[in-house]
Coordinates of C-alpha atoms and ligand atoms in Angstrom, one line a residue:
Chain A
M1 CA 50.3 5.9 -9.5
I2 CA 47.8 6.4 -12.3
K3 CA 48.3 4.6 -15.6
V4 CA 46.0 5.3 -18.5
V5 CA 47.0 2.9 -21.3
S6 CA 45.7 3.1 -24.9
V7 CA 42.3 4.3 -23.8
T8 CA 39.5 5.0 -26.2
K9 CA 36.1 6.1 -25.2
T10 CA 33.2 6.2 -27.6
Y11 CA 29.8 7.4 -26.6
T12 CA 26.9 6.0 -28.6
T13 CA 23.7 7.9 -28.7
G14 CA 21.3 6.4 -31.2
T15 CA 23.2 6.2 -34.4
D16 CA 25.6 9.0 -33.4
K17 CA 29.1 8.0 -32.2
I18 CA 31.4 10.4 -30.5
T19 CA 34.9 9.4 -29.6
P20 CA 36.4 12.2 -27.4
I21 CA 39.3 10.1 -26.2
K22 CA 41.2 8.1 -28.7
N23 CA 44.1 5.8 -28.0
F24 CA 45.2 8.0 -25.1
N25 CA 48.1 7.3 -22.7
L26 CA 48.9 9.1 -19.4
R27 CA 51.0 8.3 -16.4
V28 CA 50.8 10.3 -13.2
N29 CA 53.1 9.5 -10.4
E30 CA 52.2 9.7 -6.7
G31 CA 52.2 13.2 -5.4
E32 CA 52.2 14.7 -8.9
T33 CA 49.9 17.5 -10.0
V34 CA 48.7 17.2 -13.5
I35 CA 46.7 19.8 -15.4
L36 CA 44.4 18.6 -18.3
Q37 CA 43.8 21.3 -20.8
G38 CA 41.7 21.3 -23.9
S39 CA 38.8 23.0 -25.5
S40 CA 35.2 22.3 -24.6
G41 CA 34.3 18.8 -25.7
S42 CA 37.8 17.5 -25.9
G43 CA 37.1 14.8 -23.3
K44 CA 38.5 16.2 -20.0
T45 CA 35.5 15.3 -17.9
T46 CA 35.4 11.9 -19.7
L47 CA 38.9 11.2 -18.7
L48 CA 38.4 12.2 -15.1
N49 CA 35.3 10.1 -14.9
M50 CA 37.2 7.1 -16.2
I51 CA 40.0 7.6 -13.7
A52 CA 37.3 7.7 -11.0
G53 CA 35.8 4.5 -12.2
L54 CA 32.5 6.2 -12.9
I55 CA 32.6 5.2 -16.6
K56 CA 34.5 2.5 -18.3
P57 CA 36.7 3.0 -21.4
T58 CA 35.6 1.4 -24.6
E59 CA 39.1 0.1 -25.1
G60 CA 42.3 0.1 -23.1
S61 CA 42.8 0.2 -19.3
V62 CA 43.0 2.6 -16.4
E63 CA 45.0 1.6 -13.5
V64 CA 45.0 3.5 -10.2
A65 CA 47.1 2.6 -7.2
G66 CA 47.5 -0.9 -8.5
R67 CA 43.9 -1.4 -9.2
N68 CA 42.5 -1.8 -12.7
V69 CA 39.5 0.5 -12.2
S70 CA 38.4 0.0 -15.8
K71 CA 37.6 -3.6 -15.0
L72 CA 36.2 -3.1 -11.4
P73 CA 32.6 -4.2 -10.9
E74 CA 30.3 -1.4 -9.9
H75 CA 30.4 -2.3 -6.2
F76 CA 34.2 -2.2 -6.0
A77 CA 34.5 0.9 -8.1
A78 CA 32.3 2.7 -5.6
E79 CA 34.5 1.3 -2.8
F80 CA 37.6 2.5 -4.7
R81 CA 36.1 6.0 -5.0
R82 CA 35.2 6.1 -1.4
E83 CA 38.6 5.1 -0.2
T84 CA 41.0 6.6 -2.8
A85 CA 39.4 9.4 -4.8
G86 CA 38.0 12.8 -3.9
M87 CA 36.1 14.7 -6.6
I88 CA 35.5 18.4 -7.0
F89 CA 33.0 19.5 -9.7
Q90 CA 32.7 22.6 -11.7
Q91 CA 29.2 23.4 -10.4
F92 CA 30.2 22.3 -6.8
H93 CA 27.2 19.9 -6.9
L94 CA 26.2 20.4 -3.3
I95 CA 22.8 19.2 -2.1
E96 CA 21.2 22.5 -1.4
E97 CA 18.8 21.5 1.3
L98 CA 21.5 19.8 3.4
T99 CA 23.8 21.9 5.6
A100 CA 27.4 22.4 4.7
G101 CA 28.4 19.9 7.4
E102 CA 26.0 17.3 6.1
N103 CA 27.2 17.8 2.6
I104 CA 30.8 17.3 3.7
A105 CA 29.9 14.1 5.5
L106 CA 28.0 12.6 2.6
P107 CA 30.9 10.4 1.2
L108 CA 31.2 8.7 4.6
A109 CA 27.6 7.8 5.0
P110 CA 28.0 4.3 3.4
S111 CA 31.2 3.7 5.4
S112 CA 31.5 1.9 8.7
L113 CA 32.8 5.0 10.5
S114 CA 30.8 6.1 13.6
R115 CA 29.0 9.3 13.7
Q116 CA 31.5 10.6 16.1
E117 CA 34.4 9.8 13.9
I118 CA 32.7 11.4 10.9
S119 CA 31.8 14.6 12.8
D120 CA 35.4 14.8 14.1
R121 CA 36.7 14.7 10.5
V122 CA 34.1 17.3 9.4
N123 CA 35.2 19.6 12.2
M124 CA 38.8 19.2 11.4
L125 CA 38.4 19.9 7.8
T126 CA 36.1 22.9 8.2
E127 CA 38.6 24.3 10.7
K128 CA 41.4 23.9 8.2
L129 CA 39.4 25.4 5.4
L130 CA 38.1 28.2 7.6
I131 CA 34.4 27.4 7.1
K132 CA 33.6 26.2 10.6
N133 CA 31.1 29.0 11.1
I134 CA 28.9 27.8 8.2
I135 CA 28.7 24.1 9.2
D136 CA 25.0 24.3 10.0
V137 CA 24.0 26.6 7.1
P138 CA 22.0 25.0 4.2
A139 CA 24.3 24.7 1.2
G140 CA 21.8 26.6 -1.0
K141 CA 22.4 29.7 1.2
L142 CA 26.2 29.7 1.0
S143 CA 28.2 32.2 -1.0
G144 CA 30.2 31.0 -4.0
G145 CA 33.5 30.9 -2.1
E146 CA 31.9 29.0 0.8
M147 CA 30.3 26.6 -1.6
Q148 CA 33.6 25.9 -3.1
R149 CA 35.3 25.3 0.2
T150 CA 32.5 23.0 1.2
A151 CA 32.9 21.1 -2.0
I152 CA 36.6 20.8 -1.4
A153 CA 36.0 19.7 2.2
R154 CA 33.6 17.1 0.9
A155 CA 36.2 15.8 -1.5
L156 CA 38.8 15.5 1.3
V157 CA 36.6 14.0 4.0
N158 CA 37.5 10.4 3.0
S159 CA 41.3 11.3 3.1
P160 CA 41.7 10.4 -0.5
S161 CA 45.2 10.0 -2.0
I162 CA 44.0 11.2 -5.4
I163 CA 42.1 14.4 -6.0
L164 CA 40.2 14.9 -9.2
A165 CA 39.0 18.4 -9.9
D166 CA 36.9 19.3 -12.9
E167 CA 37.1 23.0 -13.8
P168 CA 37.2 24.0 -10.1
T169 CA 37.6 27.7 -10.9
A170 CA 34.9 28.1 -13.6
N171 CA 32.6 29.8 -11.2
L172 CA 35.1 31.8 -9.1
D173 CA 36.5 35.3 -9.3
G174 CA 40.2 36.1 -9.2
T175 CA 40.6 36.2 -5.4
L176 CA 38.8 32.9 -4.9
T177 CA 40.9 31.3 -7.6
E178 CA 44.0 32.4 -5.8
E179 CA 42.6 31.0 -2.6
L180 CA 41.9 27.7 -4.3
L181 CA 45.4 27.6 -5.7
N182 CA 46.7 27.9 -2.1
I183 CA 44.5 25.0 -1.0
F184 CA 45.8 22.9 -3.9
R185 CA 49.4 23.9 -2.9
S186 CA 48.9 22.7 0.6
L187 CA 47.3 19.5 -0.6
K188 CA 50.2 18.9 -2.9
S189 CA 52.6 19.5 0.0
E190 CA 50.7 16.7 1.9
G191 CA 51.7 14.4 -0.9
K192 CA 48.3 14.1 -2.6
T193 CA 48.1 13.2 -6.3
I194 CA 46.0 15.9 -8.0
I195 CA 44.5 16.0 -11.5
I196 CA 42.8 19.3 -12.5
A197 CA 40.9 19.7 -15.7
T198 CA 40.7 23.4 -16.6
H199 CA 41.0 26.0 -19.3
D200 CA 41.7 28.6 -16.7
P201 CA 45.2 30.1 -17.6
V202 CA 45.7 31.2 -14.0
I203 CA 45.8 27.5 -12.9
S204 CA 47.7 26.2 -15.8
G205 CA 50.2 29.0 -15.6
S206 CA 50.8 28.6 -11.9
D207 CA 53.6 26.8 -10.1
I208 CA 51.6 23.8 -9.0
A209 CA 51.5 22.0 -12.3
D210 CA 54.1 19.2 -12.7
K211 CA 52.7 18.3 -16.0
I212 CA 50.3 19.9 -18.4
I213 CA 48.5 17.6 -20.8
H214 CA 46.7 18.9 -23.9
L215 CA 43.7 17.0 -25.1
N216 CA 42.8 17.6 -28.7
K217 CA 39.3 17.6 -29.9
E218 CA 38.8 14.7 -32.3
V219 CA 36.9 15.4 -35.4
Chain B
M1 CA 21.3 -1.6 8.9
N2 CA 23.2 1.6 8.3
F3 CA 21.8 4.3 10.4
K4 CA 23.6 7.0 8.6
L5 CA 21.8 6.0 5.4
L6 CA 18.5 5.7 7.2
D7 CA 19.2 9.3 8.5
F8 CA 19.8 10.4 4.9
A9 CA 16.6 8.7 3.8
L10 CA 14.5 10.4 6.5
H11 CA 16.1 13.6 5.6
S12 CA 15.2 13.1 1.9
L13 CA 11.6 12.5 2.8
V14 CA 11.5 15.8 4.6
R15 CA 13.4 17.6 1.9
R16 CA 11.1 16.4 -0.9
K17 CA 7.9 17.1 1.0
G18 CA 5.9 17.9 -2.1
R19 CA 6.5 14.6 -3.8
Y20 CA 5.2 12.1 -1.2
P21 CA 1.7 13.2 -0.1
F22 CA 0.1 11.9 -3.3
I23 CA 1.8 8.5 -3.0
Y24 CA 1.0 8.4 0.7
I25 CA -2.6 9.2 0.3
T26 CA -3.3 6.8 -2.7
F27 CA -1.4 4.0 -1.0
T28 CA -3.2 4.6 2.3
L29 CA -6.6 4.6 0.6
L30 CA -5.8 1.5 -1.3
I31 CA -4.7 -0.5 1.7
A32 CA -7.7 0.8 3.7
V33 CA -10.1 -0.3 1.0
S34 CA -8.5 -3.7 0.8
L35 CA -8.6 -4.2 4.6
S36 CA -12.2 -3.1 4.7
I37 CA -13.3 -5.4 2.0
F38 CA -11.5 -8.4 3.4
T39 CA -12.9 -7.7 6.9
I40 CA -16.4 -7.3 5.7
T41 CA -16.5 -10.4 3.5
G42 CA -15.0 -12.3 6.4
A43 CA -17.8 -11.1 8.7
L44 CA -20.5 -11.8 6.2
K45 CA -19.3 -15.3 5.7
Q46 CA -19.4 -15.8 9.4
E47 CA -22.9 -14.4 9.6
A48 CA -24.1 -16.5 6.7
Q49 CA -22.5 -19.5 8.4
Y50 CA -24.4 -18.7 11.5
S51 CA -27.8 -18.5 9.8
L52 CA -27.1 -21.6 7.8
N53 CA -26.4 -23.5 11.0
N54 CA -29.9 -22.6 12.2
L55 CA -31.6 -23.8 9.1
P56 CA -33.6 -27.0 9.1
D57 CA -32.0 -30.0 7.4
I58 CA -34.8 -30.1 4.7
I59 CA -37.4 -27.5 3.7
V60 CA -40.4 -29.1 1.9
Q61 CA -42.3 -26.9 -0.6
K62 CA -45.2 -27.5 -2.9
I63 CA -44.7 -26.4 -6.4
S64 CA -47.3 -26.4 -9.1
G65 CA -47.3 -24.5 -12.4
G66 CA -43.7 -23.7 -11.6
R67 CA -44.7 -21.6 -8.6
Q68 CA -44.5 -22.2 -5.0
Q69 CA -48.0 -22.9 -3.4
Y70 CA -49.1 -23.3 0.1
I71 CA -48.7 -26.7 1.4
K72 CA -51.1 -28.8 3.5
K73 CA -50.1 -28.9 7.2
Q74 CA -51.2 -32.4 7.3
L75 CA -48.4 -33.5 5.1
A76 CA -46.1 -32.9 8.1
E77 CA -47.8 -35.9 9.8
D78 CA -46.9 -38.1 6.8
I79 CA -43.3 -36.9 6.8
I80 CA -42.8 -37.4 10.5
M81 CA -43.6 -41.1 10.0
L82 CA -40.6 -41.5 7.7
P83 CA -37.7 -43.3 9.3
G84 CA -34.9 -41.0 10.4
V85 CA -37.1 -37.9 10.7
I86 CA -37.2 -36.4 14.2
S87 CA -39.4 -33.4 13.5
A88 CA -41.6 -32.0 10.7
V89 CA -43.0 -28.6 11.4
P90 CA -45.3 -26.6 9.1
R91 CA -44.0 -23.0 9.0
I92 CA -46.1 -19.9 8.3
W93 CA -44.1 -17.0 7.0
G94 CA -44.0 -14.7 4.0
F95 CA -43.4 -11.1 2.9
Y96 CA -45.6 -8.2 3.6
P97 CA -44.9 -5.1 1.4
F98 CA -44.2 -2.0 3.6
E99 CA -44.5 0.7 1.0
Y100 CA -43.4 3.5 3.4
L101 CA -39.9 2.0 3.5
N102 CA -40.1 0.5 0.0
T103 CA -39.2 -2.8 1.5
N104 CA -40.8 -6.2 2.4
L105 CA -41.3 -7.1 6.0
T106 CA -40.8 -10.8 6.7
I107 CA -43.8 -12.0 8.7
V108 CA -43.1 -15.1 10.7
G109 CA -45.9 -17.0 12.6
V110 CA -44.8 -18.9 15.7
D111 CA -46.5 -21.4 17.9
I112 CA -47.0 -19.2 21.0
Y113 CA -48.0 -22.3 23.1
D114 CA -44.7 -24.0 22.4
P115 CA -42.5 -23.6 25.4
Y116 CA -39.4 -23.7 23.3
V117 CA -40.6 -20.8 21.2
T118 CA -41.6 -18.8 24.3
E119 CA -38.2 -19.4 25.8
T120 CA -36.3 -18.4 22.6
L121 CA -38.4 -15.2 22.3
A122 CA -37.8 -14.3 25.9
K123 CA -34.1 -14.6 25.2
I124 CA -34.0 -12.2 22.3
T125 CA -36.6 -9.7 23.2
K126 CA -36.0 -6.7 25.4
D127 CA -39.1 -5.7 27.2
I128 CA -40.7 -9.1 27.7
S129 CA -44.4 -9.3 27.8
P130 CA -45.7 -12.6 26.4
L131 CA -47.0 -12.7 22.8
K132 CA -50.8 -12.8 23.2
F133 CA -52.8 -14.8 20.7
N134 CA -54.2 -12.7 17.9
R135 CA -53.1 -9.4 19.6
N136 CA -49.4 -8.9 19.5
I137 CA -46.3 -8.6 17.3
F138 CA -42.6 -8.6 18.1
L139 CA -40.3 -6.7 15.8
G140 CA -36.8 -5.2 15.5
E141 CA -35.9 -2.1 17.5
K142 CA -35.2 0.0 14.4
L143 CA -38.5 -1.0 12.8
H144 CA -40.3 -0.2 16.0
E145 CA -38.7 3.3 16.1
I146 CA -39.8 3.9 12.5
I147 CA -43.3 2.7 13.1
R148 CA -43.5 4.9 16.1
Q149 CA -42.4 7.9 14.1
I150 CA -45.0 7.3 11.4
Y151 CA -48.0 6.3 13.4
N152 CA -47.1 7.7 16.8
K153 CA -48.4 4.6 18.6
D154 CA -47.2 1.2 19.5
E155 CA -49.3 -0.7 17.0
F156 CA -49.3 -1.6 13.4
S157 CA -52.2 -2.1 11.0
F158 CA -51.7 -4.8 8.4
Q159 CA -53.9 -4.7 5.3
M160 CA -55.1 -8.2 4.7
P161 CA -55.7 -9.7 1.2
D162 CA -59.4 -8.9 1.4
G163 CA -58.7 -5.2 1.9
T164 CA -59.6 -5.1 5.6
Y165 CA -57.1 -4.1 8.3
K166 CA -55.8 -6.1 11.2
T167 CA -54.2 -4.0 13.9
L168 CA -51.7 -5.7 16.3
E169 CA -50.0 -4.2 19.3
I170 CA -46.2 -4.2 19.6
A171 CA -45.5 -6.4 22.5
G172 CA -41.8 -6.2 22.4
T173 CA -38.7 -5.5 20.4
F174 CA -35.6 -7.5 19.8
Q175 CA -32.1 -6.1 19.6
T176 CA -31.1 -5.4 16.1
S177 CA -27.7 -6.9 16.9
S178 CA -29.4 -10.3 17.4
Q179 CA -27.9 -12.7 15.0
M180 CA -30.9 -14.9 15.0
I181 CA -33.5 -12.6 13.4
S182 CA -32.9 -9.8 11.0
T183 CA -34.3 -6.4 11.5
D184 CA -37.2 -6.5 9.0
T185 CA -38.7 -9.5 10.7
V186 CA -42.1 -9.3 12.4
I187 CA -43.0 -12.1 14.7
T188 CA -46.6 -13.0 15.6
D189 CA -48.8 -15.9 16.3
M190 CA -49.5 -18.4 13.5
L191 CA -53.1 -17.4 13.0
S192 CA -52.4 -13.7 12.7
A193 CA -49.5 -14.4 10.4
A194 CA -51.7 -16.6 8.2
E195 CA -54.4 -14.0 8.0
I196 CA -52.0 -11.2 7.1
L197 CA -50.3 -13.3 4.5
G198 CA -53.6 -14.7 3.2
I199 CA -52.7 -18.3 3.9
P200 CA -55.9 -20.5 4.0
A201 CA -56.6 -22.5 7.1
G202 CA -54.9 -25.9 7.2
F203 CA -52.1 -24.7 4.9
S204 CA -48.6 -23.5 5.6
T205 CA -45.8 -21.9 3.7
D206 CA -43.5 -24.8 3.9
I207 CA -42.5 -27.7 6.2
A208 CA -39.2 -27.7 8.1
V209 CA -37.8 -31.2 8.5
N210 CA -35.0 -32.2 10.8
S211 CA -33.3 -35.6 10.6
A212 CA -31.6 -37.6 13.3
N213 CA -28.5 -38.1 11.3
S214 CA -27.1 -35.8 8.7
Q215 CA -26.1 -38.8 6.5
E216 CA -29.7 -39.7 6.0
I217 CA -30.8 -36.3 4.7
S218 CA -30.6 -37.3 1.0
T219 CA -32.5 -40.6 1.6
I220 CA -35.2 -38.7 3.5
A221 CA -35.4 -36.1 0.8
E222 CA -36.0 -38.8 -1.8
K223 CA -38.7 -40.4 0.3
I224 CA -40.5 -37.1 0.7
L225 CA -40.4 -36.6 -3.0
N226 CA -42.0 -40.0 -3.4
I227 CA -45.0 -38.8 -1.4
S228 CA -46.2 -36.5 -4.1
P229 CA -44.6 -35.4 -7.4
S230 CA -45.6 -31.7 -6.7
L231 CA -43.2 -31.5 -3.7
K232 CA -39.9 -29.9 -3.8
V233 CA -37.2 -30.3 -1.2
V234 CA -34.4 -27.9 -0.4
T235 CA -31.6 -29.2 1.7
K236 CA -29.3 -27.3 3.9
D237 CA -26.3 -28.3 1.8
F238 CA -28.0 -26.9 -1.3
I239 CA -28.6 -23.6 0.4
K240 CA -25.1 -23.6 1.8
A241 CA -23.7 -24.1 -1.7
S242 CA -25.7 -21.3 -3.2
Y243 CA -24.7 -18.9 -0.5
Q244 CA -21.2 -19.8 -1.1
N245 CA -21.7 -19.1 -4.8
M246 CA -23.1 -15.7 -4.1
F247 CA -20.2 -14.8 -1.8
D248 CA -17.7 -16.1 -4.2
Y249 CA -19.3 -14.3 -7.1
K250 CA -19.5 -11.0 -5.3
G251 CA -16.2 -11.5 -3.7
G252 CA -14.8 -12.2 -7.2
I253 CA -16.2 -9.0 -8.6
F254 CA -14.6 -7.1 -5.8
L255 CA -11.3 -8.9 -6.2
L256 CA -11.4 -7.9 -9.8
F257 CA -12.1 -4.4 -8.9
F258 CA -9.5 -4.5 -6.3
I259 CA -6.8 -5.9 -8.6
T260 CA -7.7 -3.3 -11.2
S261 CA -7.3 -0.5 -8.8
L262 CA -4.1 -2.0 -7.4
F263 CA -2.8 -2.2 -11.0
T264 CA -3.8 1.4 -11.7
F265 CA -2.1 2.5 -8.6
F266 CA 1.1 0.9 -9.4
M267 CA 1.0 2.2 -12.9
I268 CA 0.8 5.6 -11.5
I269 CA 3.6 4.9 -9.1
F270 CA 5.8 3.5 -11.8
D271 CA 5.0 6.5 -14.0
R272 CA 6.1 8.9 -11.3
L273 CA 9.2 7.0 -10.3
N274 CA 10.2 5.7 -13.7
G275 CA 11.9 8.9 -14.5
P276 CA 13.1 10.1 -11.1
S277 CA 13.0 13.9 -11.3
G278 CA 15.9 15.7 -12.7
G279 CA 17.0 16.8 -9.3
E280 CA 16.9 13.3 -8.0
L281 CA 18.9 11.9 -11.0
K282 CA 21.5 14.5 -10.4
E283 CA 21.6 13.7 -6.7
I284 CA 22.1 10.0 -7.5
A285 CA 24.9 10.9 -9.9
I286 CA 26.6 13.1 -7.3
L287 CA 26.3 10.5 -4.6
K288 CA 27.8 7.9 -6.9
A289 CA 30.7 10.2 -7.8
L290 CA 31.3 10.6 -4.0
G291 CA 31.7 6.9 -3.6
W292 CA 28.2 5.7 -2.9
G293 CA 27.5 2.3 -4.5
T294 CA 24.3 1.4 -6.2
S295 CA 23.5 -0.7 -3.2
D296 CA 23.8 2.4 -0.9
I297 CA 21.5 4.4 -3.1
L298 CA 19.0 1.5 -3.2
K299 CA 19.1 1.2 0.5
V300 CA 18.2 4.8 0.9
K301 CA 15.3 4.3 -1.5
L302 CA 14.2 1.2 0.3
Y303 CA 14.2 3.1 3.6
E304 CA 12.2 5.8 2.1
A305 CA 9.7 3.4 0.7
S306 CA 9.5 1.5 3.9
V307 CA 8.8 4.6 5.9
I308 CA 6.1 5.7 3.5
G309 CA 4.7 2.1 3.3
L310 CA 4.7 1.7 7.0
F311 CA 3.0 5.0 7.7
S312 CA 0.4 4.4 5.0
Y313 CA -0.2 1.0 6.4
L314 CA -0.7 2.2 9.9
T315 CA -2.9 5.0 8.8
A316 CA -4.9 2.6 6.7
I317 CA -5.4 0.2 9.5
C318 CA -6.8 3.1 11.6
L319 CA -9.0 4.3 8.8
S320 CA -10.5 0.9 8.0
L321 CA -11.1 0.2 11.7
I322 CA -13.0 3.4 11.9
Y323 CA -14.9 2.7 8.7
V324 CA -15.8 -0.9 9.6
Y325 CA -16.3 -0.8 13.3
V326 CA -17.4 2.8 14.0
L327 CA -19.3 3.6 10.8
H328 CA -20.3 0.1 10.1
A329 CA -19.0 0.1 6.6
P330 CA -21.6 2.3 4.8
G331 CA -21.9 1.4 1.2
L332 CA -19.7 -1.7 1.1
K333 CA -22.0 -3.7 3.3
D334 CA -25.0 -3.0 1.1
V335 CA -23.1 -4.2 -2.0
F336 CA -22.4 -7.5 -0.4
M337 CA -25.7 -8.0 1.2
G338 CA -28.1 -6.3 -1.1
Y339 CA -29.6 -4.8 2.0
S340 CA -32.9 -2.9 2.0
Y341 CA -33.4 0.4 3.7
L342 CA -33.7 -1.0 7.2
K343 CA -30.8 -3.3 7.2
P344 CA -27.8 -1.0 7.3
S345 CA -28.5 -0.5 11.0
F346 CA -28.0 -4.2 11.4
S347 CA -24.5 -4.5 12.9
L348 CA -22.4 -7.4 11.7
P349 CA -20.1 -9.2 14.1
F350 CA -16.9 -7.8 12.6
V351 CA -13.9 -9.5 13.8
F352 CA -10.4 -8.1 13.7
D353 CA -8.6 -10.8 11.8
I354 CA -4.8 -10.6 12.0
R355 CA -4.5 -12.9 9.0
V356 CA -6.3 -10.3 6.9
V357 CA -4.0 -7.6 8.1
V358 CA -0.9 -9.6 7.3
T359 CA -2.2 -10.7 3.9
V360 CA -3.0 -7.2 2.8
F361 CA 0.4 -6.1 4.1
L362 CA 2.1 -8.8 2.0
I363 CA 0.1 -7.9 -1.1
T364 CA 0.7 -4.2 -1.0
V365 CA 3.9 -3.1 0.7
P366 CA 6.4 -5.3 -1.2
V367 CA 4.8 -4.4 -4.5
Y368 CA 5.0 -0.8 -3.6
G369 CA 8.6 -1.4 -2.5
S370 CA 9.6 -2.9 -5.8
A371 CA 7.8 -0.1 -7.7
V372 CA 10.2 2.3 -5.9
I373 CA 13.3 0.2 -6.1
I374 CA 13.3 -1.0 -9.7
P375 CA 13.3 2.5 -11.3
A376 CA 15.8 3.7 -8.7
W377 CA 18.0 0.8 -9.5
R378 CA 17.8 1.6 -13.2
A379 CA 18.6 5.2 -12.5
A380 CA 21.4 4.4 -10.1
S381 CA 23.1 2.0 -12.5
T382 CA 23.1 4.3 -15.5
S383 CA 23.5 7.7 -14.0
A384 CA 27.3 8.1 -14.1
E385 CA 27.2 10.3 -17.2
V386 CA 24.8 12.9 -15.7
I387 CA 27.6 15.0 -14.1
R388 CA 29.6 16.8 -16.7
Ligands
LIG401 N1 27.2 10.5 -21.7 C1 27.5 11.0 -22.9 N2 26.8 10.6 -23.9 C2 27.1 11.0 -25.2 N3 28.0 11.9 -25.4 C3 28.8 12.4 -24.4 C4 28.5 11.9 -23.0 N4 29.4 12.5 -22.2 C5 30.1 13.4 -23.0 N5 29.7 13.3 -24.3 C6 30.3 14.0 -25.4 O1 31.7 13.7 -25.4 C7 32.4 14.8 -25.7 C8 33.4 15.1 -24.6 O2 32.7 15.5 -23.4 P1 33.4 15.9 -22.1 O3 32.4 16.3 -21.1 O4 34.4 14.9 -21.6 O5 34.3 17.2 -22.6 P2 35.0 18.3 -21.7 O6 36.4 18.4 -22.3 O7 34.9 18.0 -20.3 O8 34.2 19.6 -22.1 P3 33.9 20.9 -21.3 O9 35.1 21.7 -21.3 O10 32.8 21.5 -22.0 O11 33.5 20.4 -19.9 C9 31.5 15.9 -25.9 O12 31.3 16.1 -27.3 C10 30.2 15.5 -25.2 O13 29.1 15.9 -25.9
LIG402 MG1 33.9 18.9 -18.7

């Protein structure tokens, strides 16, 4: 379960202060799929990053699976991400010179898993996502759809219970968006908790959303 | 040790090929220079020590008008009578300008009838034919070669102070690697040397005094000074101290130079790594989002730095070995010795000193390591916002 309680986030750059999230509350139950909507600059990415423990709220608390991630020291926040969260980014953010397989394995490098165990997981995921054939192709040479699947495989390689996706369809055409929806559906059926930030109506209008949250741009 | 992270680090080195050669080359050169300097100063100190050990305990000179004058040989007989003195020998030596090489030859007159001298000469000379009175010289191999090239014969004509020439045959050469006599030395009998140098009969350049007991040196020195107010004594300890000063002085300049370049080098490194490139920052941010901790990222950076450091270090050791042992440290040796034209061919007994190697390692590699780690740490602990 994810509990966001009275969270405010203020960014300070020089003398400028921006507060995209103000006194915000959210509750996501296990296995739920939540869509975050809102115009650009409304704080969707900010919220996802706080749930992932990447940034800390200025006020309030974020609790994920019983852990107060807003208070976790850096080392434990990283461990939490490694064990619990899988992130999918808008730009995929693959490391271009590494192969698809190496990219997928990245989250497990700091773990204590053996190479064999890691490669088993990578094989299983690439098989499931139908990208086994590109495992040795440098990520920079992949097509958009392949990149996206690679990014998804990477987010899933640590068997996370929570998946955080930031505008996952922004760079995809209609067919690929449909495919992505199918992948989310199957993840949902596996009982994963999913939070998707998007302004793509295809996603927000689909059947996968249990809840749709609107973030308003503060002025 | 996490081998998966090490893997990643090695991979990164290969991926960012363009970034590292500069650091690698500068770092290698820096270490090579430090290693060479330390090795050479070490060798020179040893060499100096060796010559110092062969010095007489006291050298007696005559000074008048603030300048050194020739000293009466007879004075040696007075000195030997002093208690504690075991030998007092008048020495004939001096410099002879050899314009062709723009250098001074050191002319040394030896007592050819002294069996000890004959024995010593036999030890250091190559083609032994005894030094014949008023006929022969011994000189260094290199000097011999040069003279042969210029005059095309095995003899040398010295111009004496009265303008006439004295021609002496080369009776033998001594190895330039001999530690006892340096390469610009010419050995001949006492009379020939005195003639070439213009030392009047009955006089010598100075008197070498040895004592039975090193504790008595200062007492003996005082007594010698009491013989005549125009005498000056130079003790072995005094020479040792001034040698030490010279090395410390030159060594100090080099240390300063060395520290400066070290500093500059690390400034450059800091500059380059302070703002890791945009791509690298982004990569750090991605890795953090994927669950890498700051410590994991730092480990990778540390592995990268260690690999570069180690490779640089090994290359540098090879380079400095070649520079010092194969090429005989051209350039650097002259700075330390103030050598004349002839001397660079003189080979120093360079010793491979593991302490030097370790010291240089401890000075350079950790500093380089922190120059890499600190900026990376800064980037890793503040990069969360990079991914939007
Ligand atoms: N690290 C930061 N420092 C300063 N301001 C920031 C930082 N990150 C985000 N902001 C600002 O906070 C606001 C919200 O940003 P955020 O990225 O969360 O919005 P978003 O809803 O994800 O927008 P988009 O739809 O464009 O991705 C924006 O005005 C942004 O400029
Ligand atoms: Mg965003």
